[in-house]
Amino acid sequence: MGLTEAKLKYFADFIQKEIGIIYGLQVYFQLEQRLEKIATYLGLASTDEVYAKAVKEGIAGDFKQFLLDIATNNETSFFRDPKVFDAIQNHILPNLKKDFPNAFSYRIWCAAASFGQEPYSIAMLVHEFMKANPGHPRIEILATDIADHALKRCREARYSQLEVQRGLSAIRLVQYFTKDEDGSWSLKPEIRNMVDFRKQNLLDTFQALGSFHLVSCRYVLIYQDTDKKKEIFQRLERTIFPKGHLILGGSESAMGLATDLDQISLTGAIFYQKKS
Ligand SMILES: C[S@@+](CC[C@H](N)C(=O)[O-])C[C@H]1O[C@@H](n2cnc3c(N)ncnc32)[C@H](O)[C@@H]1O
């Protein structure tokens, strides 16, 4: 038998407090399924036992990390929303030197990296840009996520046939990947080593990360309530250099939530630019 609504709410509230993701009543069945996985992981017989453990001992350590990991939705793909990547390739990268003439290097932050397809797509563009522009100042890429299992996959940089078929051109596949004996594809070190991965909760301070010329924070704010979104936008704004850019997911908007960002269209994709 499944957990009662009140018991599921206990976990939903915990998840919302820790990482902001909202589990509404309509997706409690999904939460229950995810708690079943936790029962297996913890060697418990039922989700009721998971609840009893949580109430008795608190949710901490591996239990907490596993709960937060499975609460996340990691849907992603290479070059997701191609127009965004066209804009990075044709507008953002070629204008870095003009927009920031005094910079010695440039910094890009991918704030919800999931399994790595997004930061590695950016890395491929940066690699191609640097090759075409020898002597251009260095461009660093930082990618972060809250989920340990996602960061592990980012660092492994190995993708299934299905994953590489989603968004990656045949040319880039053969150029940047090697095929493993089990049929999966490993990203070559020349691209893998361009991205630095770290754990970062978007609800925490970004102070240790420094400032960026481009921030990609895509398909993650949809899971937050309006107050949390506002707080995140305020902190995101502070991490972006004046004239720097922010990209959101297709269904997301900063309208009414951010004060220092202007919405602009770059080759048909919506970007936000920090006021100068
Ligand atoms: C749907 S994926 C988006 C991946 C990628 N940005 C894209 O557009 O393809 C959302 C990612 O956000 C991460 N996430 C969710 N809540 C987070 C939080 N509070 N802090 C940091 N990352 C979070 C999840 O672990 C997940 O990998």
CSV table of N, CA and C in Angstrom, one decimal, residues 53-138:
chain,number,residue,atom,x,y,z
A,53,LYS,N,11.9,5.8,9.0
A,53,LYS,CA,13.3,6.2,9.2
A,53,LYS,C,13.6,7.7,9.2
A,54,ALA,N,12.9,8.3,8.2
A,54,ALA,CA,13.1,9.8,8.1
A,54,ALA,C,12.6,10.5,9.3
A,55,VAL,N,11.5,10.1,9.9
A,55,VAL,CA,10.9,10.8,11.1
A,55,VAL,C,11.8,10.5,12.3
A,56,LYS,N,12.3,9.2,12.4
A,56,LYS,CA,13.1,8.8,13.6
A,56,LYS,C,14.5,9.4,13.5
A,57,GLU,N,15.2,9.3,12.4
A,57,GLU,CA,16.6,9.7,12.3
A,57,GLU,C,16.9,11.0,11.6
A,58,GLY,N,15.8,11.5,10.9
A,58,GLY,CA,16.0,12.7,10.1
A,58,GLY,C,16.6,12.3,8.7
A,59,ILE,N,16.5,13.2,7.8
A,59,ILE,CA,17.0,12.9,6.4
A,59,ILE,C,18.4,13.6,6.3
A,60,ALA,N,19.4,12.7,6.3
A,60,ALA,CA,20.7,13.3,6.2
A,60,ALA,C,21.7,12.3,5.5
A,61,GLY,N,22.9,12.8,5.2
A,61,GLY,CA,23.9,12.0,4.6
A,61,GLY,C,23.5,11.4,3.3
A,62,ASP,N,23.8,10.1,3.1
A,62,ASP,CA,23.5,9.4,1.8
A,62,ASP,C,22.0,9.4,1.5
A,63,PHE,N,21.2,9.3,2.6
A,63,PHE,CA,19.7,9.2,2.4
A,63,PHE,C,19.3,10.6,1.8
A,64,LYS,N,19.8,11.6,2.4
A,64,LYS,CA,19.4,13.0,1.8
A,64,LYS,C,19.9,13.1,0.4
A,65,GLN,N,21.1,12.8,0.1
A,65,GLN,CA,21.6,13.0,-1.2
A,65,GLN,C,20.8,12.1,-2.2
A,66,PHE,N,20.5,10.9,-1.8
A,66,PHE,CA,19.8,10.0,-2.8
A,66,PHE,C,18.4,10.6,-3.0
A,67,LEU,N,17.8,11.0,-1.9
A,67,LEU,CA,16.4,11.6,-2.1
A,67,LEU,C,16.4,12.8,-3.0
A,68,LEU,N,17.4,13.7,-2.8
A,68,LEU,CA,17.5,14.9,-3.7
A,68,LEU,C,17.8,14.6,-5.1
A,69,ASP,N,18.7,13.6,-5.2
A,69,ASP,CA,19.1,13.1,-6.6
A,69,ASP,C,17.9,12.6,-7.4
A,70,ILE,N,17.2,11.8,-6.7
A,70,ILE,CA,16.1,11.2,-7.5
A,70,ILE,C,14.9,12.1,-7.6
A,71,ALA,N,14.9,13.2,-6.9
A,71,ALA,CA,13.8,14.2,-7.0
A,71,ALA,C,14.0,15.1,-8.2
A,72,THR,N,15.3,15.1,-8.8
A,72,THR,CA,15.5,15.9,-9.9
A,72,THR,C,15.1,15.3,-11.2
A,73,ASN,N,14.8,16.2,-12.2
A,73,ASN,CA,14.5,15.7,-13.6
A,73,ASN,C,15.7,16.1,-14.4
A,74,ASN,N,16.3,15.1,-15.0
A,74,ASN,CA,17.6,15.4,-15.7
A,74,ASN,C,17.5,15.4,-17.2
A,75,GLU,N,16.3,15.6,-17.7
A,75,GLU,CA,16.1,15.6,-19.2
A,75,GLU,C,17.0,16.6,-19.8
A,76,THR,N,17.7,16.2,-20.9
A,76,THR,CA,18.6,17.1,-21.6
A,76,THR,C,19.0,16.5,-22.9
A,77,SER,N,19.7,17.2,-23.7
A,77,SER,CA,20.2,16.6,-25.0
A,77,SER,C,21.3,17.6,-25.5
A,78,PHE,N,22.1,17.1,-26.4
A,78,PHE,CA,23.1,17.9,-27.1
A,78,PHE,C,22.4,19.0,-27.9
A,79,PHE,N,22.9,20.2,-27.9
A,79,PHE,CA,22.4,21.3,-28.7
A,79,PHE,C,20.9,21.5,-28.6
A,80,ARG,N,20.4,21.3,-27.4
A,80,ARG,CA,18.9,21.5,-27.2
A,80,ARG,C,18.5,22.9,-27.5
A,81,ASP,N,17.5,23.0,-28.3
A,81,ASP,CA,17.1,24.3,-28.9
A,81,ASP,C,18.2,24.9,-29.8
A,82,PRO,N,18.4,24.4,-31.0
A,82,PRO,CA,19.6,24.7,-31.8
A,82,PRO,C,19.8,26.2,-32.0
A,83,LYS,N,18.7,27.0,-32.0
A,83,LYS,CA,18.8,28.5,-32.2
A,83,LYS,C,19.7,29.1,-31.2
A,84,VAL,N,19.6,28.6,-29.9
A,84,VAL,CA,20.4,29.1,-28.8
A,84,VAL,C,21.9,28.9,-29.1
A,85,PHE,N,22.2,27.8,-29.6
A,85,PHE,CA,23.6,27.5,-29.9
A,85,PHE,C,24.1,28.2,-31.2
A,86,ASP,N,23.2,28.4,-32.1
A,86,ASP,CA,23.5,29.3,-33.3
A,86,ASP,C,23.9,30.7,-32.8
A,87,ALA,N,23.1,31.2,-31.8
A,87,ALA,CA,23.4,32.5,-31.3
A,87,ALA,C,24.7,32.6,-30.6
A,88,ILE,N,25.0,31.5,-29.8
A,88,ILE,CA,26.3,31.5,-29.1
A,88,ILE,C,27.5,31.5,-30.1
A,89,GLN,N,27.3,30.6,-31.2
A,89,GLN,CA,28.3,30.5,-32.2
A,89,GLN,C,28.5,31.8,-33.0
A,90,ASN,N,27.4,32.3,-33.4
A,90,ASN,CA,27.5,33.4,-34.4
A,90,ASN,C,27.4,34.8,-33.8
A,91,HIS,N,27.0,34.9,-32.5
A,91,HIS,CA,26.9,36.3,-31.9
A,91,HIS,C,27.7,36.4,-30.6
A,92,ILE,N,27.5,35.5,-29.7
A,92,ILE,CA,28.1,35.7,-28.4
A,92,ILE,C,29.6,35.5,-28.5
A,93,LEU,N,30.1,34.4,-29.0
A,93,LEU,CA,31.6,34.2,-29.0
A,93,LEU,C,32.3,35.2,-29.9
A,94,PRO,N,31.8,35.5,-31.1
A,94,PRO,CA,32.6,36.5,-31.9
A,94,PRO,C,32.6,37.9,-31.3
A,95,ASN,N,31.6,38.2,-30.4
A,95,ASN,CA,31.6,39.6,-29.9
A,95,ASN,C,32.2,39.7,-28.5
A,96,LEU,N,32.8,38.7,-28.0
A,96,LEU,CA,33.4,38.8,-26.6
A,96,LEU,C,34.4,39.9,-26.5
A,97,LYS,N,35.4,39.9,-27.5
A,97,LYS,CA,36.5,40.8,-27.4
A,97,LYS,C,35.9,42.3,-27.6
A,98,LYS,N,34.9,42.4,-28.4
A,98,LYS,CA,34.4,43.8,-28.6
A,98,LYS,C,33.6,44.2,-27.4
A,99,ASP,N,32.8,43.3,-26.8
A,99,ASP,CA,32.0,43.7,-25.6
A,99,ASP,C,32.8,43.8,-24.4
A,100,PHE,N,33.9,43.1,-24.2
A,100,PHE,CA,34.7,43.1,-23.0
A,100,PHE,C,36.2,43.3,-23.4
A,101,PRO,N,36.5,44.5,-23.9
A,101,PRO,CA,37.9,44.7,-24.5
A,101,PRO,C,39.0,44.6,-23.4
A,102,ASN,N,38.7,44.7,-22.1
A,102,ASN,CA,39.7,44.7,-21.1
A,102,ASN,C,39.9,43.3,-20.5
A,103,ALA,N,39.1,42.3,-20.9
A,103,ALA,CA,39.2,41.0,-20.3
A,103,ALA,C,40.4,40.2,-20.8
A,104,PHE,N,41.1,39.6,-19.8
A,104,PHE,CA,42.2,38.7,-20.2
A,104,PHE,C,41.7,37.3,-20.5
A,105,SER,N,40.6,36.9,-20.0
A,105,SER,CA,39.9,35.6,-20.3
A,105,SER,C,38.4,35.8,-20.1
A,106,TYR,N,37.7,34.8,-20.6
A,106,TYR,CA,36.2,34.9,-20.6
A,106,TYR,C,35.7,33.7,-19.8
A,107,ARG,N,34.5,33.8,-19.2
A,107,ARG,CA,34.0,32.8,-18.4
A,107,ARG,C,32.5,32.5,-18.7
A,108,ILE,N,32.3,31.2,-18.9
A,108,ILE,CA,30.9,30.7,-19.2
A,108,ILE,C,30.5,29.8,-18.0
A,109,TRP,N,29.2,30.0,-17.6
A,109,TRP,CA,28.7,29.1,-16.5
A,109,TRP,C,27.5,28.4,-17.0
A,110,CYS,N,27.5,27.1,-16.9
A,110,CYS,CA,26.3,26.3,-17.2
A,110,CYS,C,25.7,25.8,-15.9
A,111,ALA,N,24.6,26.4,-15.5
A,111,ALA,CA,24.2,26.3,-14.1
A,111,ALA,C,23.3,25.1,-13.7
A,112,ALA,N,22.9,24.3,-14.7
A,112,ALA,CA,22.1,23.1,-14.5
A,112,ALA,C,22.6,22.1,-15.5
A,113,ALA,N,23.7,21.5,-15.3
A,113,ALA,CA,24.4,20.8,-16.3
A,113,ALA,C,23.8,19.4,-16.7
A,114,SER,N,23.0,18.9,-15.8
A,114,SER,CA,22.4,17.6,-15.9
A,114,SER,C,23.5,16.6,-16.3
A,115,PHE,N,23.4,15.8,-17.4
A,115,PHE,CA,24.4,14.8,-17.7
A,115,PHE,C,25.6,15.3,-18.5
A,116,GLY,N,25.6,16.6,-18.8
A,116,GLY,CA,26.8,17.2,-19.5
A,116,GLY,C,26.6,17.6,-20.9
A,117,GLN,N,25.5,17.2,-21.5
A,117,GLN,CA,25.3,17.5,-22.9
A,117,GLN,C,25.3,19.0,-23.2
A,118,GLU,N,24.7,19.8,-22.3
A,118,GLU,CA,24.7,21.2,-22.6
A,118,GLU,C,26.1,21.8,-22.5
A,119,PRO,N,26.8,21.6,-21.3
A,119,PRO,CA,28.2,22.3,-21.3
A,119,PRO,C,29.1,21.7,-22.4
A,120,TYR,N,29.0,20.4,-22.7
A,120,TYR,CA,29.9,19.9,-23.8
A,120,TYR,C,29.5,20.5,-25.2
A,121,SER,N,28.2,20.7,-25.4
A,121,SER,CA,27.8,21.4,-26.7
A,121,SER,C,28.5,22.7,-26.7
A,122,ILE,N,28.4,23.5,-25.6
A,122,ILE,CA,29.1,24.8,-25.6
A,122,ILE,C,30.6,24.6,-25.8
A,123,ALA,N,31.2,23.6,-25.2
A,123,ALA,CA,32.6,23.4,-25.3
A,123,ALA,C,33.0,23.1,-26.8
A,124,MET,N,32.2,22.4,-27.5
A,124,MET,CA,32.5,22.1,-28.9
A,124,MET,C,32.5,23.4,-29.7
A,125,LEU,N,31.5,24.3,-29.4
A,125,LEU,CA,31.5,25.6,-30.1
A,125,LEU,C,32.7,26.4,-29.8
A,126,VAL,N,33.1,26.4,-28.5
A,126,VAL,CA,34.3,27.2,-28.1
A,126,VAL,C,35.5,26.6,-28.7
A,127,HIS,N,35.6,25.3,-28.8
A,127,HIS,CA,36.8,24.7,-29.4
A,127,HIS,C,36.9,25.1,-30.9
A,128,GLU,N,35.8,25.1,-31.6
A,128,GLU,CA,35.8,25.4,-33.0
A,128,GLU,C,36.1,26.9,-33.2
A,129,PHE,N,35.5,27.7,-32.2
A,129,PHE,CA,35.8,29.2,-32.3
A,129,PHE,C,37.3,29.5,-32.1
A,130,MET,N,37.9,28.8,-31.1
A,130,MET,CA,39.3,29.1,-30.8
A,130,MET,C,40.2,28.6,-31.9
A,131,LYS,N,39.8,27.5,-32.5
A,131,LYS,CA,40.6,27.0,-33.7
A,131,LYS,C,40.6,28.0,-34.8
A,132,ALA,N,39.4,28.7,-35.0
A,132,ALA,CA,39.3,29.6,-36.1
A,132,ALA,C,39.9,31.0,-35.7
A,133,ASN,N,40.1,31.2,-34.4
A,133,ASN,CA,40.6,32.5,-34.0
A,133,ASN,C,41.8,32.3,-33.1
A,134,PRO,N,43.0,31.9,-33.7
A,134,PRO,CA,44.1,31.6,-32.9
A,134,PRO,C,44.6,32.9,-32.2
A,135,GLY,N,45.0,32.8,-30.9
A,135,GLY,CA,45.4,33.9,-30.1
A,135,GLY,C,44.3,34.6,-29.4
A,136,HIS,N,43.1,34.1,-29.6
A,136,HIS,CA,41.9,34.7,-28.8
A,136,HIS,C,42.1,34.4,-27.3
A,137,PRO,N,41.8,35.4,-26.4
A,137,PRO,CA,41.9,35.0,-25.0
A,137,PRO,C,41.1,33.8,-24.6
A,138,ARG,N,41.6,33.1,-23.6
A,138,ARG,CA,41.1,31.9,-23.2
A,138,ARG,C,39.6,32.0,-22.8
